[in-house]
Coordinates of C-alpha atoms and ligand atoms in Angstrom, one line a residue:
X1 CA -189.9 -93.8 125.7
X2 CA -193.5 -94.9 124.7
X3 CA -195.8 -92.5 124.9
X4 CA -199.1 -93.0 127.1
X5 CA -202.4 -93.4 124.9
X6 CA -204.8 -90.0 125.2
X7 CA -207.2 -92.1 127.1
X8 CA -205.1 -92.4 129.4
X9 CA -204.9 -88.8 130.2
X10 CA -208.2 -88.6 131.1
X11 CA -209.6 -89.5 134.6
X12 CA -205.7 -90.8 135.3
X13 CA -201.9 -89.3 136.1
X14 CA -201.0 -86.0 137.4
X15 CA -202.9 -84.3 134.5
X16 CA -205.9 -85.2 135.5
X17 CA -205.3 -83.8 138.5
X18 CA -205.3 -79.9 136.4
X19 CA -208.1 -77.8 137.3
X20 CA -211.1 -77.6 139.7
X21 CA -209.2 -75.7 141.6
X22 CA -210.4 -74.3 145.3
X23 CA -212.4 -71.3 145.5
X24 CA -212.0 -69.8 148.5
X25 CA -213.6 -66.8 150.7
X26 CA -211.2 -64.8 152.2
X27 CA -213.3 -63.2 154.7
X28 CA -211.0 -60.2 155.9
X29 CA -210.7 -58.4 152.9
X30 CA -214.4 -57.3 152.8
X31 CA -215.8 -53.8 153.0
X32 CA -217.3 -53.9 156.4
X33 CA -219.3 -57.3 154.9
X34 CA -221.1 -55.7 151.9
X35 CA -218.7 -57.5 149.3
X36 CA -218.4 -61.3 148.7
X37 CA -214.8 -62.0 147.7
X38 CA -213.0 -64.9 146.7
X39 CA -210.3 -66.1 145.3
X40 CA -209.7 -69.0 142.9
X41 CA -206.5 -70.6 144.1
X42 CA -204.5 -71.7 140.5
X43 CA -201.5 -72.7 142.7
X44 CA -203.1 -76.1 143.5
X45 CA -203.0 -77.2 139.9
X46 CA -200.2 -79.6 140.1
X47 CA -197.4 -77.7 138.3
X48 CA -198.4 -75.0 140.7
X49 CA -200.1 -72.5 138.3
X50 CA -202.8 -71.8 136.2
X51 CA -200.5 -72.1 133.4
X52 CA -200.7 -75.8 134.0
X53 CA -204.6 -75.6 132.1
X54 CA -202.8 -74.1 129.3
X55 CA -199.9 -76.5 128.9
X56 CA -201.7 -79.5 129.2
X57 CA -204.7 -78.0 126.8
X58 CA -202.0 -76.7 123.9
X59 CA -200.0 -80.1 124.2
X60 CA -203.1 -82.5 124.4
X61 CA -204.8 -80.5 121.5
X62 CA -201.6 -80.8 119.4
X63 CA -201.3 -84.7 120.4
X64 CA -205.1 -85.3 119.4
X65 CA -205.0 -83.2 116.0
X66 CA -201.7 -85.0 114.8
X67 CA -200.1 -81.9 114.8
X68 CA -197.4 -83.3 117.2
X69 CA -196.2 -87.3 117.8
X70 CA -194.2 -89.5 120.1
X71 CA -190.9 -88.0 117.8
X72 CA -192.0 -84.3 118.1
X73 CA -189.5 -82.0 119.7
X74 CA -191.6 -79.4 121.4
X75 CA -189.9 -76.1 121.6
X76 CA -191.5 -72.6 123.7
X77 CA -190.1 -69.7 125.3
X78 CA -190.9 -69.3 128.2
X79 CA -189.6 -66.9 131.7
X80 CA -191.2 -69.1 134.1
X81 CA -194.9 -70.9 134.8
X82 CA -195.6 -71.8 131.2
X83 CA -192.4 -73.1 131.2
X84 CA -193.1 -75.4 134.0
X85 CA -196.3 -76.5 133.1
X86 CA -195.4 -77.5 129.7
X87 CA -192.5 -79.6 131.4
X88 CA -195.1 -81.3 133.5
X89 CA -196.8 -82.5 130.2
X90 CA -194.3 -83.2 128.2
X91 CA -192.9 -85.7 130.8
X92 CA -196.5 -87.0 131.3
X93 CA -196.6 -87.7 127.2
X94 CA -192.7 -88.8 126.9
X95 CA -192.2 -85.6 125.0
X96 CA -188.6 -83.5 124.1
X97 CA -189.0 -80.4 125.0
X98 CA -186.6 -77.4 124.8
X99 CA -187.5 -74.4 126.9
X100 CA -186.2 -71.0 126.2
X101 CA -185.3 -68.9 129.6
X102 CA -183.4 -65.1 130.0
X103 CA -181.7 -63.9 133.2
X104 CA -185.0 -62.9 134.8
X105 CA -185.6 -66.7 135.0
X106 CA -185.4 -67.5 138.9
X107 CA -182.9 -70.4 139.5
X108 CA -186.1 -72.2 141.3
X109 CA -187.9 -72.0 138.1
X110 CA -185.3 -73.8 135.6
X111 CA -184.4 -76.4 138.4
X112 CA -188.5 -77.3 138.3
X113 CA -188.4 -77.6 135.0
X114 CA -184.9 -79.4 134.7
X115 CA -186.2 -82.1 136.9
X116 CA -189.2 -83.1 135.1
X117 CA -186.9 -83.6 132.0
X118 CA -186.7 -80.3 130.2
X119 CA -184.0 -79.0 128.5
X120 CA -183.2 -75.5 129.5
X121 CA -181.7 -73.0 126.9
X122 CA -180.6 -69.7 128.7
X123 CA -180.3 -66.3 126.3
X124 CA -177.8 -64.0 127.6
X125 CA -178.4 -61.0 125.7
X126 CA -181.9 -58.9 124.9
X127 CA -182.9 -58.6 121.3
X128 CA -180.9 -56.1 119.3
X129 CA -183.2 -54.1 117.7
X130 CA -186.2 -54.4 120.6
X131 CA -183.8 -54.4 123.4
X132 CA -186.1 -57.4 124.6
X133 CA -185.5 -60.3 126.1
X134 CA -189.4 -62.2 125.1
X135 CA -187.9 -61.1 121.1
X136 CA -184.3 -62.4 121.9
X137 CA -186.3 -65.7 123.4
X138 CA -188.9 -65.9 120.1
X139 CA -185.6 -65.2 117.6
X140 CA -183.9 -68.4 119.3
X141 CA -186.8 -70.4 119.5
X142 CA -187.3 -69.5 115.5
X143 CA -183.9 -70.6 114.9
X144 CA -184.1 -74.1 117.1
X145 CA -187.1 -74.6 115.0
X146 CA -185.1 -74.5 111.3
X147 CA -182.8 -76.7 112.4
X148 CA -184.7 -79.3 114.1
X149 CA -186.8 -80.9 111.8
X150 CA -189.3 -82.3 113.6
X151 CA -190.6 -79.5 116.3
X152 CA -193.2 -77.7 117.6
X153 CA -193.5 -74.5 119.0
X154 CA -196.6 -74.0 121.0
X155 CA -196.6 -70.2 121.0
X156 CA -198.6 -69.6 123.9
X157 CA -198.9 -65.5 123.0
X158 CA -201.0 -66.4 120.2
X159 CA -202.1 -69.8 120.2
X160 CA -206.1 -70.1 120.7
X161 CA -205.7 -73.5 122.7
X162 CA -203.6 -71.3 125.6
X163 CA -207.1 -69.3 125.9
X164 CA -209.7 -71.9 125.5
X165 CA -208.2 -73.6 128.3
X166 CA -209.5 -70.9 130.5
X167 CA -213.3 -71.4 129.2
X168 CA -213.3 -74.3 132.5
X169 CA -211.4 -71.8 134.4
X170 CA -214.3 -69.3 134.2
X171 CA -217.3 -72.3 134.1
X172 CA -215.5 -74.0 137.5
X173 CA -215.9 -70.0 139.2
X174 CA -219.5 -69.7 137.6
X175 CA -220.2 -72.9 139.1
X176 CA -219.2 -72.2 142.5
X177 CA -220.9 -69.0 142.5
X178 CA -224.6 -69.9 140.6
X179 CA -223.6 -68.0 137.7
X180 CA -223.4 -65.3 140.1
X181 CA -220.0 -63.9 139.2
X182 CA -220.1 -59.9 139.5
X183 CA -216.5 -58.7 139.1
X184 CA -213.7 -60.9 137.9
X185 CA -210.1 -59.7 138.3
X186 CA -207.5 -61.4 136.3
X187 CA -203.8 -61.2 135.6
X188 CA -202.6 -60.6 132.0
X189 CA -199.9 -61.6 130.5
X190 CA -200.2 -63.5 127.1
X191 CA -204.2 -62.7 128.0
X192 CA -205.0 -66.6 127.7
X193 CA -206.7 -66.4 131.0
X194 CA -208.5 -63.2 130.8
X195 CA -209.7 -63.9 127.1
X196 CA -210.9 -67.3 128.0
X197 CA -212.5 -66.2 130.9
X198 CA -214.1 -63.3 128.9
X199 CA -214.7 -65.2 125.9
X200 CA -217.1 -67.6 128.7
X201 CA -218.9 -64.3 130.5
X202 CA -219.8 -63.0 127.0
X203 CA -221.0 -66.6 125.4
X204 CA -222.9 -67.6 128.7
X205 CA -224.7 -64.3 128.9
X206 CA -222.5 -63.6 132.8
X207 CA -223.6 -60.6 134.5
X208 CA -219.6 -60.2 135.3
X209 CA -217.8 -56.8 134.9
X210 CA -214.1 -58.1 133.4
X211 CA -210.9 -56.2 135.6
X212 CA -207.7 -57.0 134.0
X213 CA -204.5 -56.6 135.9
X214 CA -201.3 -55.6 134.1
X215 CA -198.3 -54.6 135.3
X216 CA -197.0 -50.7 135.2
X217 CA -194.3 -50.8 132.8
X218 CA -196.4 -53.2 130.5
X219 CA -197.5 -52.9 127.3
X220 CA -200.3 -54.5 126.8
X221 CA -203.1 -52.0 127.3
X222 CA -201.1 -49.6 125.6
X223 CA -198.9 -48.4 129.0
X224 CA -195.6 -47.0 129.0
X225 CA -192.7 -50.0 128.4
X226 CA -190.7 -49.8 131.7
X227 CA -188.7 -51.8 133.6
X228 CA -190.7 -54.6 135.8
X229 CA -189.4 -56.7 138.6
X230 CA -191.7 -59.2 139.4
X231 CA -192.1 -61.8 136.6
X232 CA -195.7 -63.3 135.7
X233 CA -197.9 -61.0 134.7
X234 CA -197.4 -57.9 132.2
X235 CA -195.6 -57.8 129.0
X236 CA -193.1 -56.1 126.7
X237 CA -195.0 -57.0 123.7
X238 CA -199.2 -56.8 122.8
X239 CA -199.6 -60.4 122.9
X240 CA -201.7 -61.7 119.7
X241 CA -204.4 -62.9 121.9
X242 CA -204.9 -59.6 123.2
X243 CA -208.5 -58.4 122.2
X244 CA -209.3 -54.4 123.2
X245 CA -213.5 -55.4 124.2
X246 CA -211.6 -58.4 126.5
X247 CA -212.0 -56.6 129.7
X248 CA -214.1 -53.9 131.1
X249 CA -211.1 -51.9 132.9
X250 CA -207.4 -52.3 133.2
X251 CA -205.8 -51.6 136.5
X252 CA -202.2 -51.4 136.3
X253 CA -200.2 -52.0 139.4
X254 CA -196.7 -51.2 140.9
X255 CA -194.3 -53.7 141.2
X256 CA -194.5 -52.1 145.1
X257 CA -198.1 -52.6 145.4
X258 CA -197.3 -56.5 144.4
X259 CA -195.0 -56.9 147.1
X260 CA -197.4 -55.0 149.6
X261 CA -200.4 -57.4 148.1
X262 CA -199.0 -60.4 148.8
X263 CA -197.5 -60.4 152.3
X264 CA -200.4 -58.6 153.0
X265 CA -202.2 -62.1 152.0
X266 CA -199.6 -64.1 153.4
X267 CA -200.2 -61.9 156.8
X268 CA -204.0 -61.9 156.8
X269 CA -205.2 -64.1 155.1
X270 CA -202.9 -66.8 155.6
X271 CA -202.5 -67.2 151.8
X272 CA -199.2 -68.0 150.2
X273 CA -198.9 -66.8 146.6
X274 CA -196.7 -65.0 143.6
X275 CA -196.6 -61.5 142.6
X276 CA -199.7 -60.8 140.1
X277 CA -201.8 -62.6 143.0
X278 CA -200.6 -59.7 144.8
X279 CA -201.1 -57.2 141.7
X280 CA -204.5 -58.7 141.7
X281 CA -205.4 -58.4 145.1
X282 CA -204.2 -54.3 145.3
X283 CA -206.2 -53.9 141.9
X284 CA -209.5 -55.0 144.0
X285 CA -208.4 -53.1 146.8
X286 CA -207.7 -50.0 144.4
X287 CA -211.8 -50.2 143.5
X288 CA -213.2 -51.9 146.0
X289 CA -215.4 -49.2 147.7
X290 CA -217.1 -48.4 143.9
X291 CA -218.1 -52.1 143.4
X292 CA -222.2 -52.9 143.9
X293 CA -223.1 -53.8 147.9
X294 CA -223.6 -57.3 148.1
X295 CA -221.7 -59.0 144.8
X296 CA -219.5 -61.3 144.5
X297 CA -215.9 -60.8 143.3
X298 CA -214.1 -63.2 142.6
X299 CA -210.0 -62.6 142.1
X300 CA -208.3 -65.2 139.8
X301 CA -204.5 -66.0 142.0
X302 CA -202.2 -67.6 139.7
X303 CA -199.9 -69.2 141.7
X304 CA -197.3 -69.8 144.6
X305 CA -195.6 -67.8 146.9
X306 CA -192.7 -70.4 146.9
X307 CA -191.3 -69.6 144.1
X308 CA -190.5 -65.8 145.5
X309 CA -189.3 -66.5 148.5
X310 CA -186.2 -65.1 147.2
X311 CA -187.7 -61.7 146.1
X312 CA -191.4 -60.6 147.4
X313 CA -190.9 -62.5 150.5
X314 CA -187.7 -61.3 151.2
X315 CA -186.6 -58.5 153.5
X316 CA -183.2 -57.9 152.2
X317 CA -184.2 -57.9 148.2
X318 CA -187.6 -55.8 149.2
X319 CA -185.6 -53.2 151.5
X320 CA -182.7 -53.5 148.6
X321 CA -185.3 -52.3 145.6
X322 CA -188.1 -50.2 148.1
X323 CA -186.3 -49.4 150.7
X324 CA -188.7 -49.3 153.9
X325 CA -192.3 -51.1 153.2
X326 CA -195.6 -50.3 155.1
X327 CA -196.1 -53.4 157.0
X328 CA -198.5 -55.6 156.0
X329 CA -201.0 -55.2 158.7
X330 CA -200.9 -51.1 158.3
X331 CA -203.6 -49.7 155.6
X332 CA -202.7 -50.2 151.9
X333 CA -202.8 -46.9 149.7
X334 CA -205.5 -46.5 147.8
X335 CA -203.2 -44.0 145.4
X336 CA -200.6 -46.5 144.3
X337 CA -202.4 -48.1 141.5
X338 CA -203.4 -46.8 137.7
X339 CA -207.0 -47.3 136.6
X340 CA -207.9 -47.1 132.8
X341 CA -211.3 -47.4 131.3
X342 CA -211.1 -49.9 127.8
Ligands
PLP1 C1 -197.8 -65.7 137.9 C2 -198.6 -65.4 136.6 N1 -199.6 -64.6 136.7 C3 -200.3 -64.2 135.6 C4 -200.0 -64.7 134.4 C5 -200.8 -64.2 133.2 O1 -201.5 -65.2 132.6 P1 -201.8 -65.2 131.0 O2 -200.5 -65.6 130.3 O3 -202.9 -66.2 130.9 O4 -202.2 -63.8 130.7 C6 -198.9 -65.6 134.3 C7 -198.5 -66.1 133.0 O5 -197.5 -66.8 132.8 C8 -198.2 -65.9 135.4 O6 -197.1 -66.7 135.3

């Protein structure tokens, strides 16, 4: 298959259609009018996450540097949104890719990806020594990689192009807003969004106080490992893109508060969207009444609710796993979440 010409990914084909994503107010989470809260909508990128920016940005980069060609097999593990965005630009460039998945994968998730082309590898078993499925993914991906001569792993944990794709991320939300972004609340997971975004506030002097939203049972701002239900956000590893001055404060949330988050959206808002939308949504909630009257917040929602109709949107797997749930019009605790200062 012949592979399109850069120039051709600019201004035509789905990828152009990646970014500039809808900010939107959503008017009935406010505190009694004082706060300005919106939330960037990342499930409109075409792939249906914000992980499309980071795709598209790693395999375009890769493509322009020479690093990769027409004959390149590109090989990444990935549990889910990564996954599917690098699918969607493979296909787009005519590239092999091989895509690394464990049992946590959804069904919904490796069917997206299998029908844009991908191939899907699935690991049975954790890591030995970690008892992790992200090292069991990394150890196969290591070994693909020795045997197939040509490939490329993009390595979204560590790999710079993941996070630089979020610089527009944060400059589309400055835009919108005048450069009047007060509080940003992000999801973390390989931190590409939250270090781009931060890496933008700090070079464009943004008056914007940084919330990251991790997951409890996650690592990454040095949390207790537990197990986590809802895939996305948090993870079992510190990512190398980590940074410790990236964000302000880390809120970490409950897988419960997740569910609670997003039907509450889905309820009240009329928005649609996956766990760590949810997570990031309870995080605001969790500080909302300390934030400065009259600012803008702004809540970064990664993607679609979709792809967990299965799970978060379901009453039999949320009564399975929590038993009985508030309903989503009732008040959402304020005690449910963990707040640490970085
Ligand atoms: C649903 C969802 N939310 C949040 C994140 C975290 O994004 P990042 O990897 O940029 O930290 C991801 C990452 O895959 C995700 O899939």
């Amino acid at each position: 298959m012949s592979m399109p010409k850069l120039s051709d990914s600019v201004g035509a084909g789905i990828l152009s259609a990646i970014g500039s994503t809808p900010l939107v107010r959503l008017a009935k989470v406010a505190r009694d009018d004082e706060l300005n809260v919106f939330a960037k909508l990342e499930a409109l990128n075409p792939g249906g996450s914000v992980k499309d920016r980071s795709a598209f940005n790693i395999i375009n980069k890769a493509l322009k540097s020479g690093a990769i060609g027409p004959d390149t097999v590109i090989i990444e593990s990935s549990s889910g949104n990564m996954g599917v965005g690098l699918a969607q630009a493979c296909s787009y460039f005519g590239l092999r890719l091989i895509c690394i998945v464990d049992p946590k994968t959804t069904l919904q998730n490796i069917r997206l990806m299998e029908a844009y082309g991908c191939e899907v590898e699935l690991i049975t078993e954790p890591d030995q020594i970690t008892g992790e499925f992200l090292q069991a993914r990394i150890n196969r991906v290591k070994t693909l990689r020795s045997r197939i001569k040509n490939s490329y792993w993009p390595d979204q944990y560590s790999n710079l192009d993941n996070s630089s794709a979020h610089h527009q991320t944060m400059r589309e939300m400055a835009a919108s807003l005048d450069s009047k972004v007060d509080y940003l609340f992000c999801a973390t997971s390989t931190c590409g969004t939250l270090r781009g975004c931060a890496e933008y506030v700090r070079q464009h002097k943004l008056p914007t106080k940084v919330y990251a939203v991790d997951a409890v049972g996650s690592v990454i701002f040095g949390g207790k490992k537990a197990q986590r239900l809802i895939p996305g956000h948090g993870a079992a590893l510190v990512p190398p893109l980590f940074q410790t001055d990236l964000a302000d404060e880390c809120i970490q949330v409950t897988d419960l508060d997740c569910v609670v988050g997003c039907r509450w959206l889905a309820r009240q808002e009329a928005i649609l969207v996956g766990g760590s939308s949810g997570a990031v949504f309870m995080a605001f909630e969790h500080v909302k009444d300390q934030l400065e009257p009259g600012s803008n917040c702004v809540l970064v929602f990664a993607d679609r609710g979709e792809r967990y109709l299965d799970t978060i949107y379901s009453d039999v797997w949320v009564k399975d796993h929590f038993g009985q749930i508030p309903a989503p019009w009732q008040t959402i605790s304020e005690e449910s979440c963990l707040t640490a200062t970085y």
